[in-house]
XYZ file of C-alpha atoms in Angstrom:
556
model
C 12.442 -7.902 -3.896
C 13.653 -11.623 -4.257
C 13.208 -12.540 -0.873
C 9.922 -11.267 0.021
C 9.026 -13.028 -3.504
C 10.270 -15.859 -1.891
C 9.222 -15.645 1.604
C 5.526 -14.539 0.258
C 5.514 -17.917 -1.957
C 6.913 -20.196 1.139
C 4.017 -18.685 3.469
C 1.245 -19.194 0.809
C 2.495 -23.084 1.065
C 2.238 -22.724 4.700
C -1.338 -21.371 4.766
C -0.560 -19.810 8.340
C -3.589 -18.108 9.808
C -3.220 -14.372 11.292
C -6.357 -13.853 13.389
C -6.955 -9.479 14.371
C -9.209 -9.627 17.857
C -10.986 -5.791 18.088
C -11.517 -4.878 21.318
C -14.788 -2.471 21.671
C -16.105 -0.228 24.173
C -19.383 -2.019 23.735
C -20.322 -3.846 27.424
C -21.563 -7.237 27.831
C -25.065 -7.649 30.198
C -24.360 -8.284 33.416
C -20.516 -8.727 33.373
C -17.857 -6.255 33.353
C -15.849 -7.106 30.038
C -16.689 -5.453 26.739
C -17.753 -7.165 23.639
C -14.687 -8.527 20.777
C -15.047 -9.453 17.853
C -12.452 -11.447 15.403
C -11.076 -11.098 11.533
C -8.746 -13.528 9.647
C -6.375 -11.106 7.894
C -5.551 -12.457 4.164
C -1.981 -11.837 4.063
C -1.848 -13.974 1.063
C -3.592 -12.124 -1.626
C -2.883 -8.250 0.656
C 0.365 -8.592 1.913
C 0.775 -4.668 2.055
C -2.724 -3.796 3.671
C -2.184 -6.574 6.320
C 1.570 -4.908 7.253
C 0.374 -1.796 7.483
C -2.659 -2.487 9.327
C -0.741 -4.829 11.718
C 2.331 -1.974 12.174
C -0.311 0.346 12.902
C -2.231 -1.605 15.412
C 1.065 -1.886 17.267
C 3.506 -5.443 17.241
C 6.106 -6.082 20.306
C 9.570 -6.368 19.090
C 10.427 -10.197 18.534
C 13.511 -12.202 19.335
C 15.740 -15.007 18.102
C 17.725 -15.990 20.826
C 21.683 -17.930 20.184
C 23.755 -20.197 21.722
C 25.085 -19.036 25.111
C 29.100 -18.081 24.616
C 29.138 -17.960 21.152
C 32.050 -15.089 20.644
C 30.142 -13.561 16.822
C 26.785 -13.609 15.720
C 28.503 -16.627 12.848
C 31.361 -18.266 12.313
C 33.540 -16.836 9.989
C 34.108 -18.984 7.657
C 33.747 -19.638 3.699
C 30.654 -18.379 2.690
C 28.083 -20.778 0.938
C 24.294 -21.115 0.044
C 24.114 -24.446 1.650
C 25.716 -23.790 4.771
C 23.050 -23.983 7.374
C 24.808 -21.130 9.667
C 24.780 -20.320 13.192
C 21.133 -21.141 14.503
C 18.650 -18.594 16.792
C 15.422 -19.505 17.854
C 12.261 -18.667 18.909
C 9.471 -20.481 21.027
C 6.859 -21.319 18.005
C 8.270 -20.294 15.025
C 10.730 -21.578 12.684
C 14.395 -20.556 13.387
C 16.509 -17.985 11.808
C 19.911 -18.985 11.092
C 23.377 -16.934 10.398
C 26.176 -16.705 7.861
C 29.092 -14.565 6.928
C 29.579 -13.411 3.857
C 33.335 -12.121 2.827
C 32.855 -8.565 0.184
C 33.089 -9.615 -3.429
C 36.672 -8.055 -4.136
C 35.299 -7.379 -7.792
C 32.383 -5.284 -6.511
C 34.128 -2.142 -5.151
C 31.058 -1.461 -3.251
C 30.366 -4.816 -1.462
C 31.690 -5.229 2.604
C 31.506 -8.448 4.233
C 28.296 -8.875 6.148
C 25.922 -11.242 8.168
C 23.317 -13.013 5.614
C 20.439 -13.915 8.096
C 17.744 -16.873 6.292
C 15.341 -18.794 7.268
C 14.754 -21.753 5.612
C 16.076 -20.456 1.951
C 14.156 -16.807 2.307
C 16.756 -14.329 2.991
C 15.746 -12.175 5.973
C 17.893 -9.728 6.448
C 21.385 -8.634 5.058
C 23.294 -6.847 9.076
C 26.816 -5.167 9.200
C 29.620 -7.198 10.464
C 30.915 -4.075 12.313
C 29.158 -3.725 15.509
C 27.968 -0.178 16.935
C 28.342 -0.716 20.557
C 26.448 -4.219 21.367
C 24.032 -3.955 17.807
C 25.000 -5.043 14.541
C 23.066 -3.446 12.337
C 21.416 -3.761 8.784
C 23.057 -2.582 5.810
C 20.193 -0.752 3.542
C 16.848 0.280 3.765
C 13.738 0.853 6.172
C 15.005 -2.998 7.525
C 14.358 -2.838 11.557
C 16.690 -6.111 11.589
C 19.614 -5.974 14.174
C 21.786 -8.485 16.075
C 22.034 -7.797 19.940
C 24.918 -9.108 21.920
C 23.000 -9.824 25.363
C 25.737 -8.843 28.395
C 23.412 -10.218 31.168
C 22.928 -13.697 29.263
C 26.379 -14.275 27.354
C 24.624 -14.569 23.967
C 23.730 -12.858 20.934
C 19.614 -12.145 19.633
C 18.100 -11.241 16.527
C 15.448 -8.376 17.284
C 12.711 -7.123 14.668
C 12.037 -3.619 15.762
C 8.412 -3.391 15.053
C 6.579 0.091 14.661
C 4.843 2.429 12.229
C 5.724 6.187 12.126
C 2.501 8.231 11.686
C 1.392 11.659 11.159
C -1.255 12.866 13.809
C -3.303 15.118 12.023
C -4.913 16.232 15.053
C -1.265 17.921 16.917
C 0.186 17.483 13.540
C 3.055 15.677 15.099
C 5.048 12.549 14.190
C 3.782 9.600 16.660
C 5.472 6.326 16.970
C 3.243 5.034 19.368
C -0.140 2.216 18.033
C -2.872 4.697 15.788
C -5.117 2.192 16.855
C -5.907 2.948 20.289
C -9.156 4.150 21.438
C -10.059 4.687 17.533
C -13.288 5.755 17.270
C -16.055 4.362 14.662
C -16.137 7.727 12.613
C -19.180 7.134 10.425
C -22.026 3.933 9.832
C -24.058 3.059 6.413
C -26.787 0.895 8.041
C -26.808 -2.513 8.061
C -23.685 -1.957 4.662
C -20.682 -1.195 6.555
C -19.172 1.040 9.433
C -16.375 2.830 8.983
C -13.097 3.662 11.875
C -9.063 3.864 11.885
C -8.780 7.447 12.264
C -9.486 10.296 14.040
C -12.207 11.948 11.592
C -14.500 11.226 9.190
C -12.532 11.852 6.368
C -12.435 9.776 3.096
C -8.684 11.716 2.568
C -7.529 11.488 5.723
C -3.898 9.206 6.006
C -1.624 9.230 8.999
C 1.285 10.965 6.383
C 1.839 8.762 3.562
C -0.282 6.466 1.271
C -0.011 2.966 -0.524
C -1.484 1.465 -3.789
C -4.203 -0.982 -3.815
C -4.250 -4.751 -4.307
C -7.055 -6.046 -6.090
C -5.668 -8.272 -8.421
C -5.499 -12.398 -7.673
C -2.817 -14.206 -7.699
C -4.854 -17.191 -9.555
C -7.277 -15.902 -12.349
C -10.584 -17.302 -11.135
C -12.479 -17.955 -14.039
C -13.167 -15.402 -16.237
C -12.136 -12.455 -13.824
C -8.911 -10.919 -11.965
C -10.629 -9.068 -9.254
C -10.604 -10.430 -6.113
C -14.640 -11.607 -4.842
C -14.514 -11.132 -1.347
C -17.057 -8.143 -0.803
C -19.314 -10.856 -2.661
C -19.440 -13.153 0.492
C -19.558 -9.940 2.802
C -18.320 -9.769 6.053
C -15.180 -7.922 4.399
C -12.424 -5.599 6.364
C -11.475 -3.222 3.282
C -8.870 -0.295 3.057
C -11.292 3.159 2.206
C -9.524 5.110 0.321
C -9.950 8.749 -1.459
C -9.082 7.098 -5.470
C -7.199 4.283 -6.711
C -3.525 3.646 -4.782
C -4.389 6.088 -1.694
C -4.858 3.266 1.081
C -3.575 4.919 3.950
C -5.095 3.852 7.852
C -8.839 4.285 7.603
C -10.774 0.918 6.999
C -14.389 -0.486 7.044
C -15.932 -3.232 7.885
C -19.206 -4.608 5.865
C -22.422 -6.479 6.763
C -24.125 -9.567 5.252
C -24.198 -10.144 1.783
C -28.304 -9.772 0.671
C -30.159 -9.433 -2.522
C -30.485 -5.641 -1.939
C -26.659 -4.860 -1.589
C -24.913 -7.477 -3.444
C -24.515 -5.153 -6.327
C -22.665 -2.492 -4.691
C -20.649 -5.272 -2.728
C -19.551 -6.734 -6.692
C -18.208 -3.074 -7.462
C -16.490 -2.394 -4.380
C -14.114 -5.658 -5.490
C -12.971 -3.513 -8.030
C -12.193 -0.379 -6.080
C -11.514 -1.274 -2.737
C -8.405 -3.475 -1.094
C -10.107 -6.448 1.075
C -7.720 -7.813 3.483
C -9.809 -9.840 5.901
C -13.181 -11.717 6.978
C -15.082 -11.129 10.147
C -15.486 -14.878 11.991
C -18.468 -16.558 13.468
C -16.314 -17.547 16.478
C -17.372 -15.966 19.971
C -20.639 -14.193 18.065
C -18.067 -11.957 16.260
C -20.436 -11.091 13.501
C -23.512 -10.491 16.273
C -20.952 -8.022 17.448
C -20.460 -6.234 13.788
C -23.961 -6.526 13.605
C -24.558 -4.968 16.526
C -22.442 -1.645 15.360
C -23.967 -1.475 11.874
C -27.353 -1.212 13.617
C -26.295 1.339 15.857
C -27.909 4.696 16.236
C -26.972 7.279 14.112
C -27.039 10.738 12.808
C -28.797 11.868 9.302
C -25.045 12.090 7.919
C -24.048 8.762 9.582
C -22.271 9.635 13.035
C -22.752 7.374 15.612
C -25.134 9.242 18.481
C -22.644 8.106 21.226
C -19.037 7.063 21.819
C -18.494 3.724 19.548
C -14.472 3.067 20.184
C -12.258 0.248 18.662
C -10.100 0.621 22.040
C -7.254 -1.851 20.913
C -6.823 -4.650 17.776
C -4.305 -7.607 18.846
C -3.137 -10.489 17.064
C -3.060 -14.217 17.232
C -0.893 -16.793 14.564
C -2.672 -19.995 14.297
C -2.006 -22.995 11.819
C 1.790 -22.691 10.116
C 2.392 -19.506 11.916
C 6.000 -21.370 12.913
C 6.773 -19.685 9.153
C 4.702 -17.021 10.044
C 4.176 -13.298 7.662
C 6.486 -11.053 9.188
C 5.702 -7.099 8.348
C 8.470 -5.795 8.573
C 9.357 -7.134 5.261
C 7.005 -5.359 3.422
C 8.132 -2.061 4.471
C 10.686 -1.914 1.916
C 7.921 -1.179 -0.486
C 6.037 1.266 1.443
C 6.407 4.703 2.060
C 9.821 5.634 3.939
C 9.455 7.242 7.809
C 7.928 10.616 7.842
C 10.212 13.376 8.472
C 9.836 17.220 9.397
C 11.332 19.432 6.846
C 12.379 22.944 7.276
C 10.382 25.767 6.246
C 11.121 29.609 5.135
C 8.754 32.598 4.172
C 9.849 34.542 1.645
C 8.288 38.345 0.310
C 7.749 39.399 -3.328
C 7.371 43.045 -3.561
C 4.834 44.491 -1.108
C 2.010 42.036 -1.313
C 2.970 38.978 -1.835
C 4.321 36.133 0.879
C 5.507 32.408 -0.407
C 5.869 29.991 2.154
C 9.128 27.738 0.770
C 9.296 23.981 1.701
C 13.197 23.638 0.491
C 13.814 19.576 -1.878
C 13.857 16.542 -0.207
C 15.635 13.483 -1.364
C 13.650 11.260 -3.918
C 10.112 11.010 -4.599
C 8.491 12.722 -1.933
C 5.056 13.753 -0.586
C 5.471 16.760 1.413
C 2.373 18.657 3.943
C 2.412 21.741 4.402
C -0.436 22.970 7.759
C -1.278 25.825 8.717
C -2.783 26.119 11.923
C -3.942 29.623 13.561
C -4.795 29.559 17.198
C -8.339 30.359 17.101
C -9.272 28.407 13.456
C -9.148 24.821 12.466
C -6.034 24.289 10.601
C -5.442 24.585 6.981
C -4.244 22.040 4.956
C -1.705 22.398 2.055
C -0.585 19.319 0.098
C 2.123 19.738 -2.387
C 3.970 16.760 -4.250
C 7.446 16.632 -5.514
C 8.909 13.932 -8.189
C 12.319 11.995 -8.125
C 14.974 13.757 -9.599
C 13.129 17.188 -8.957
C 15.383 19.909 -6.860
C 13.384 23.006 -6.779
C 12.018 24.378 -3.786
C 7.960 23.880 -3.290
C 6.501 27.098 -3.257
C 2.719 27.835 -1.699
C 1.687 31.759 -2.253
C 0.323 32.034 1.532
C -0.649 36.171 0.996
C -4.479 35.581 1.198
C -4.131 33.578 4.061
C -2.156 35.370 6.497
C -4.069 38.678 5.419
C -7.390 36.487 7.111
C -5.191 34.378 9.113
C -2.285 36.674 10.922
C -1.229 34.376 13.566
C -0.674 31.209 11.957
C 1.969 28.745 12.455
C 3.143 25.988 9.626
C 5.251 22.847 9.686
C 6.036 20.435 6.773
C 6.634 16.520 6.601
C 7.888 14.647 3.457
C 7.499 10.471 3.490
C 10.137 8.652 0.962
C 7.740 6.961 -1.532
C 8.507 2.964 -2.701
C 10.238 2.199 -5.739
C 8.473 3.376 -8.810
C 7.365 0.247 -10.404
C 5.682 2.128 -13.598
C 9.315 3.728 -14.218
C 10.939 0.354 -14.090
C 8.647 -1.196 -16.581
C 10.476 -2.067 -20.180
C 8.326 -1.161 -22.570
C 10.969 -1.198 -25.569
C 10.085 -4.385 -27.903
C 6.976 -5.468 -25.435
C 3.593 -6.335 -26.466
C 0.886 -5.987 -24.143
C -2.593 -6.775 -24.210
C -5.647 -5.088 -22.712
C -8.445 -7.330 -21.831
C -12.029 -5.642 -22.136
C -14.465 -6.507 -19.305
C -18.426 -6.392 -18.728
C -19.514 -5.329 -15.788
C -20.691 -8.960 -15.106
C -16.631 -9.475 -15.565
C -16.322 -11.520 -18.489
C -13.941 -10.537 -21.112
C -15.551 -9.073 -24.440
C -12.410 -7.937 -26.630
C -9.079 -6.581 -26.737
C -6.464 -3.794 -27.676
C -3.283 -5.437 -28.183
C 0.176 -2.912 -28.556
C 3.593 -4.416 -29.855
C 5.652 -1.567 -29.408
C 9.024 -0.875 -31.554
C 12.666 -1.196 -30.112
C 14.240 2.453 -28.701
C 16.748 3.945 -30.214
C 19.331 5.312 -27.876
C 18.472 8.152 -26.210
C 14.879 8.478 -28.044
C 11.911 8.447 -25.108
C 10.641 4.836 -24.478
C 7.468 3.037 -25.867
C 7.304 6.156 -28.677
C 5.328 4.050 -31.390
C 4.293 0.418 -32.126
C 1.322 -1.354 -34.137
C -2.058 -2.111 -32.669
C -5.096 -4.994 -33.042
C -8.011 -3.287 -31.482
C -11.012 -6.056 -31.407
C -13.990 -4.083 -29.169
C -17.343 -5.283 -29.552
C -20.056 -2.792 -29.641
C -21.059 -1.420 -26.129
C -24.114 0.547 -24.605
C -23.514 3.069 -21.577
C -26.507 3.997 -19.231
C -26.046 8.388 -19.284
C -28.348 8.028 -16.514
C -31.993 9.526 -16.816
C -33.290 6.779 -18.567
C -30.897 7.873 -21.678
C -28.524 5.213 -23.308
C -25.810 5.255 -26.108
C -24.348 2.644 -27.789
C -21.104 2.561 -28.884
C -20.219 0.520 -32.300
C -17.515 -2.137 -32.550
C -14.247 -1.690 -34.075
C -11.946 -4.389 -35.386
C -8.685 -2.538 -36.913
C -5.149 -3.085 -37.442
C -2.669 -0.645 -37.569
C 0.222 1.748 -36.491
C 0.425 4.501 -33.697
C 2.710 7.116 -31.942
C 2.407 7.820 -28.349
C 3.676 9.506 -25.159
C 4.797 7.817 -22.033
C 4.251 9.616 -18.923
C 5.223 7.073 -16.075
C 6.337 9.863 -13.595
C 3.750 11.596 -12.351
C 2.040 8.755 -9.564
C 4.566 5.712 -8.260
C 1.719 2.896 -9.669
C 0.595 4.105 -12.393
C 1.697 4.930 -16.156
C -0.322 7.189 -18.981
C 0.311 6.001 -22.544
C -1.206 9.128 -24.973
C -1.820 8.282 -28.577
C -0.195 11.097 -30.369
C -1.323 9.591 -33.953
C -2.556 6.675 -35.564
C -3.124 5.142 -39.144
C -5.864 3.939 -39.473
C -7.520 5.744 -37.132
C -7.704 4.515 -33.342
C -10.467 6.482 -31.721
C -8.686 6.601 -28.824
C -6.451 8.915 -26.720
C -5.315 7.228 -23.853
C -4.121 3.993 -21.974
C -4.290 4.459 -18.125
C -2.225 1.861 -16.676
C -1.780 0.515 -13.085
C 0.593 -1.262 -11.897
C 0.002 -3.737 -9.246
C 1.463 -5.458 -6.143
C 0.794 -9.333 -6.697
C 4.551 -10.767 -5.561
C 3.743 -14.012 -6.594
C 4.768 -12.661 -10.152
C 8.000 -10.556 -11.561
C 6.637 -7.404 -12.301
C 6.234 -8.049 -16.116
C 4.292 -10.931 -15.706
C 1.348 -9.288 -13.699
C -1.930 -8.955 -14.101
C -3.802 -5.535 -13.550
C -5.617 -3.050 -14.330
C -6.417 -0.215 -16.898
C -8.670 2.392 -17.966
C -8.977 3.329 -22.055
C -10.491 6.507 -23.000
C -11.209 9.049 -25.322
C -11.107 12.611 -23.786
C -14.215 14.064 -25.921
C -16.521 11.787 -25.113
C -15.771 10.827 -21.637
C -18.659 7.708 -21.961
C -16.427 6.499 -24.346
C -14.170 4.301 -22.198
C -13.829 0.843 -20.812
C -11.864 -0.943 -18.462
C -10.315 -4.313 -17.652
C -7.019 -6.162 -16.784
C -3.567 -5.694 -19.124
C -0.737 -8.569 -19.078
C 2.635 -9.147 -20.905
C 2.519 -11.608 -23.743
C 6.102 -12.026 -24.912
């Protein structure tokens, strides 16, 4: 995590431009070329959405080329921080430069290994024992290797660049671009259009999903939340619920007086990554698909295709945003799994997905010859070894001939596990809806005992000012204010989503008319994770108007 903190930090000094050119199927009057349009991705403040996006648009596989007759990728020699190493480069960006590291004889564990930086960031940690001609890396989803070119006498550092995606479609694993030939699945008028799949399908993702980033990195006045639907002109992950960004995205319209109110709540829900230009009529073109004919339900009354996104670096794109790095905190490679059908007595058949290693996501299909397929969608939990079990009787009673296969995608490191919550106080800032803050619930939770479940009890200072909720129908209720002081119990349950933690009040004194703190936990790297800002939901069950929402930070 350190050195994408770092690199992320170095290329926000940089202010490197990535521009995304979207080819259409749109033609041009009296010429043979099709109409383009451009975005600036913001890599910046959606480092995640930008990799993924970019990874599954398609890169070429990059290389650092070495010194001709150089006889190791680094001389092996003492290992310091300061050494500059053994120098690669590339035409336009900054180099990359190597040094070997001896194994730490008082870390059983370590090996000695190539320590590849650039500048200070470290970019990738590669074996010292070569396979063949490629040295490869040492942990993780890191594509990094060093190549020892025969035909040119010198070694290369290669990024392996691709995406692994689940075609929904063959329900086969495809490592070739999603976005080819996409087509634009749905348009809202003159709001937004929507493409980067195959259907029209708020729930559809190519076999894995990613949490949301809609949290600054600088607090701009008196609100977290990122304002960029505000300006419109916004590409924005769509997504089924909070942290399930998987490869559908939309693109809005102008900002006007008659949509700038659903724009202002989209910041809040959606993950903007990028702003449609006014270079080579780009927005005329955007325009020009948000106007398009359509259905009653939205589908465009022709063939609309995104036939290719490519990508240009402009400014300090020598430092560059390289996306490879973020996969380390994205979903793993999908894999098939291996399925069984089991019988229990006479009428009942199980179809058995057998455990896969560490938090998982596994989908189970069914697809018949003669019926659209079926789509299961269990979920399994780190640490849990039982088989997944889907009763299938009904099913294959309608169904006979059906055929099923199963994929499971590694999920990221679960930052709401990792979160100390022993001897912590955190605050939850209130917002409006305008986004102002307008009170508090601050929790100062006890120290755990060994072996006693985490962030158990605490004290609370719960300063709400009185609220009114519109029930719709022209009915309101107004909630009153509540200024206590006091102690609670709770329940932590940080296991059941990777991003997000539910803190239960199990009892309070005095009273805190609440039940529950919904936390999630966001991606801003600029931070350590207990210094982040994000966001929360507070409710009470009965009453489920009696909630409100905002952004929670560590205070000590």
């Amino acid at each position: 995590m350190n050195h994408l903190l770092c690199f992320l930090l170095l290329s926000s000094f940089i202010r490197a431009q990535i521009l995304a050119d979207f080819a259409t199927n749109i033609p041009i009057p009296g010429s043979e070329d099709f109409k383009t349009f451009t975005v600036q991705l913001d890599h910046e403040q959606a480092p995640m959405a930008t990799a993924n996006f970019m990874l599954l648009a398609g890169l070429s596989n990059e290389e650092w080329l070495g010194a001709v007759g150089d006889i190791t990728p680094a001389p092996h020699v003492p290992y310091s921080p300061l050494r500059p190493g053994r120098v690669y480069q590339r035409n336009g960006r900054l180099p990359l430069n190597i040094v070997y590291q001896e194994a730490d004889p008082g870390v059983p564990s370590d090996v000695d290994k190539y320590v590849i930086r650039q500048a200070t960031t470290v970019f990738a940690i590669v074996s010292t024992t070569p396979f063949g001609n490629v040295y490869r890396s040492l942990a993780g989803p890191n594509p990094v290797e060093i190549h020892y070119d025969n035909f040119n006498n010198r070694f290369k550092i290669v990024i392996n660049q691709g995406r692994d995606w689940l075609d929904s479609r063959f329900f086969g694993i495809r490592k070739s671009p999603l976005y080819r030939n996409i087509p634009v699945t749905k348009i809202e008028t003159g709001l937004r259009f929507f493409s980067g799949s195959f259907e029209n399908d708020p729930f559809y993702n190519p076999g894995y999903t990613f949490p949301d980033e809609l949290v600054s990195r600088v607090i701009n006045g008196s609100t977290p939340w990122r304002t960029k639907f505000n300006q419109g002109w916004v590409l924005a992950m769509d997504s089924s619920g909070r942290n399930a960004n998987g490869s559908r995205f939309f693109i809005t319209g102008q900002a006007t007086a008659q949509n700038i109110n659903q724009l202002k709540e989209w910041n809040q829900r959606y993950t903007s990554f990028g702003n449609v230009l006014t270079i080579n009529n780009s927005r005329a073109t955007v325009q020009e698909i948000l106007n398009y004919s359509t259905t009653d339900e939205g589908l465009p009354e022709g063939n609309l295709i995104i036939r290719n996104i490519s990508f240009r670096r402009l400014g300090g794109s020598e430092v560059g945003f390289f996306p490879h790095l973020i996969l380390s905190e994205m979903p793993g490679p999908i894999t098939p799994v291996q399925l069984r059908i089991e019988r229990q007595g006479f009428n009942k058949l199980f179809l058995v997905s057998p455990p896969t290693p560490g938090a998982q996501k596994t989908f189970l299909t069914s697809k018949s010859l003669v019926d659209r397929p079926i789509l299961f969608r269990s979920y399994g939990k780190p640490f849990d070894f039982n088989d997944t079990r889907e009763d299938i009787s009904t099913g294959l009673r309608v169904n006979p001939q059906a055929f099923f296969r199963s994929y499971f995608s590694l999920l990221p490191d679960w930052p709401a596990q990792d979160f100390d919550f022993s001897e912590k106080e955190i605050t939850f800032t209130r917002l409006s809806s305008a986004g102002s803050p307008q009170g508090l619930l601050k929790l100062t939770f006890g120290t755990t005992p060994p072996g006693e479940a985490e962030a158990s009890f605490g004290t609370y200072t719960a300063q709400i000012p009185a609220f009114t909720v519109d029930l719709g129908g022209g009915e309101m209720k107004t909630f009153p204010a509540f200024i206590r002081m006091g102690t609670f119990n709770s329940e932590l349950i940080d296991d059941e989503q990777p991003h997000r933690a539910t803190l239960k009040f199990l009892s309070s004194n005095p009273e805190l008319p609440l039940d529950e703190v919904m936390i999630d936990f966001d991606f801003d790297r600029s931070r350590l994770l207990e210094d982040r800002f994000s966001r929360f939901t507070v409710r009470n069950t009965e009453d489920i108007h009696y909630f409100f929402s905002g952004f929670w930070y560590k205070t000590n």
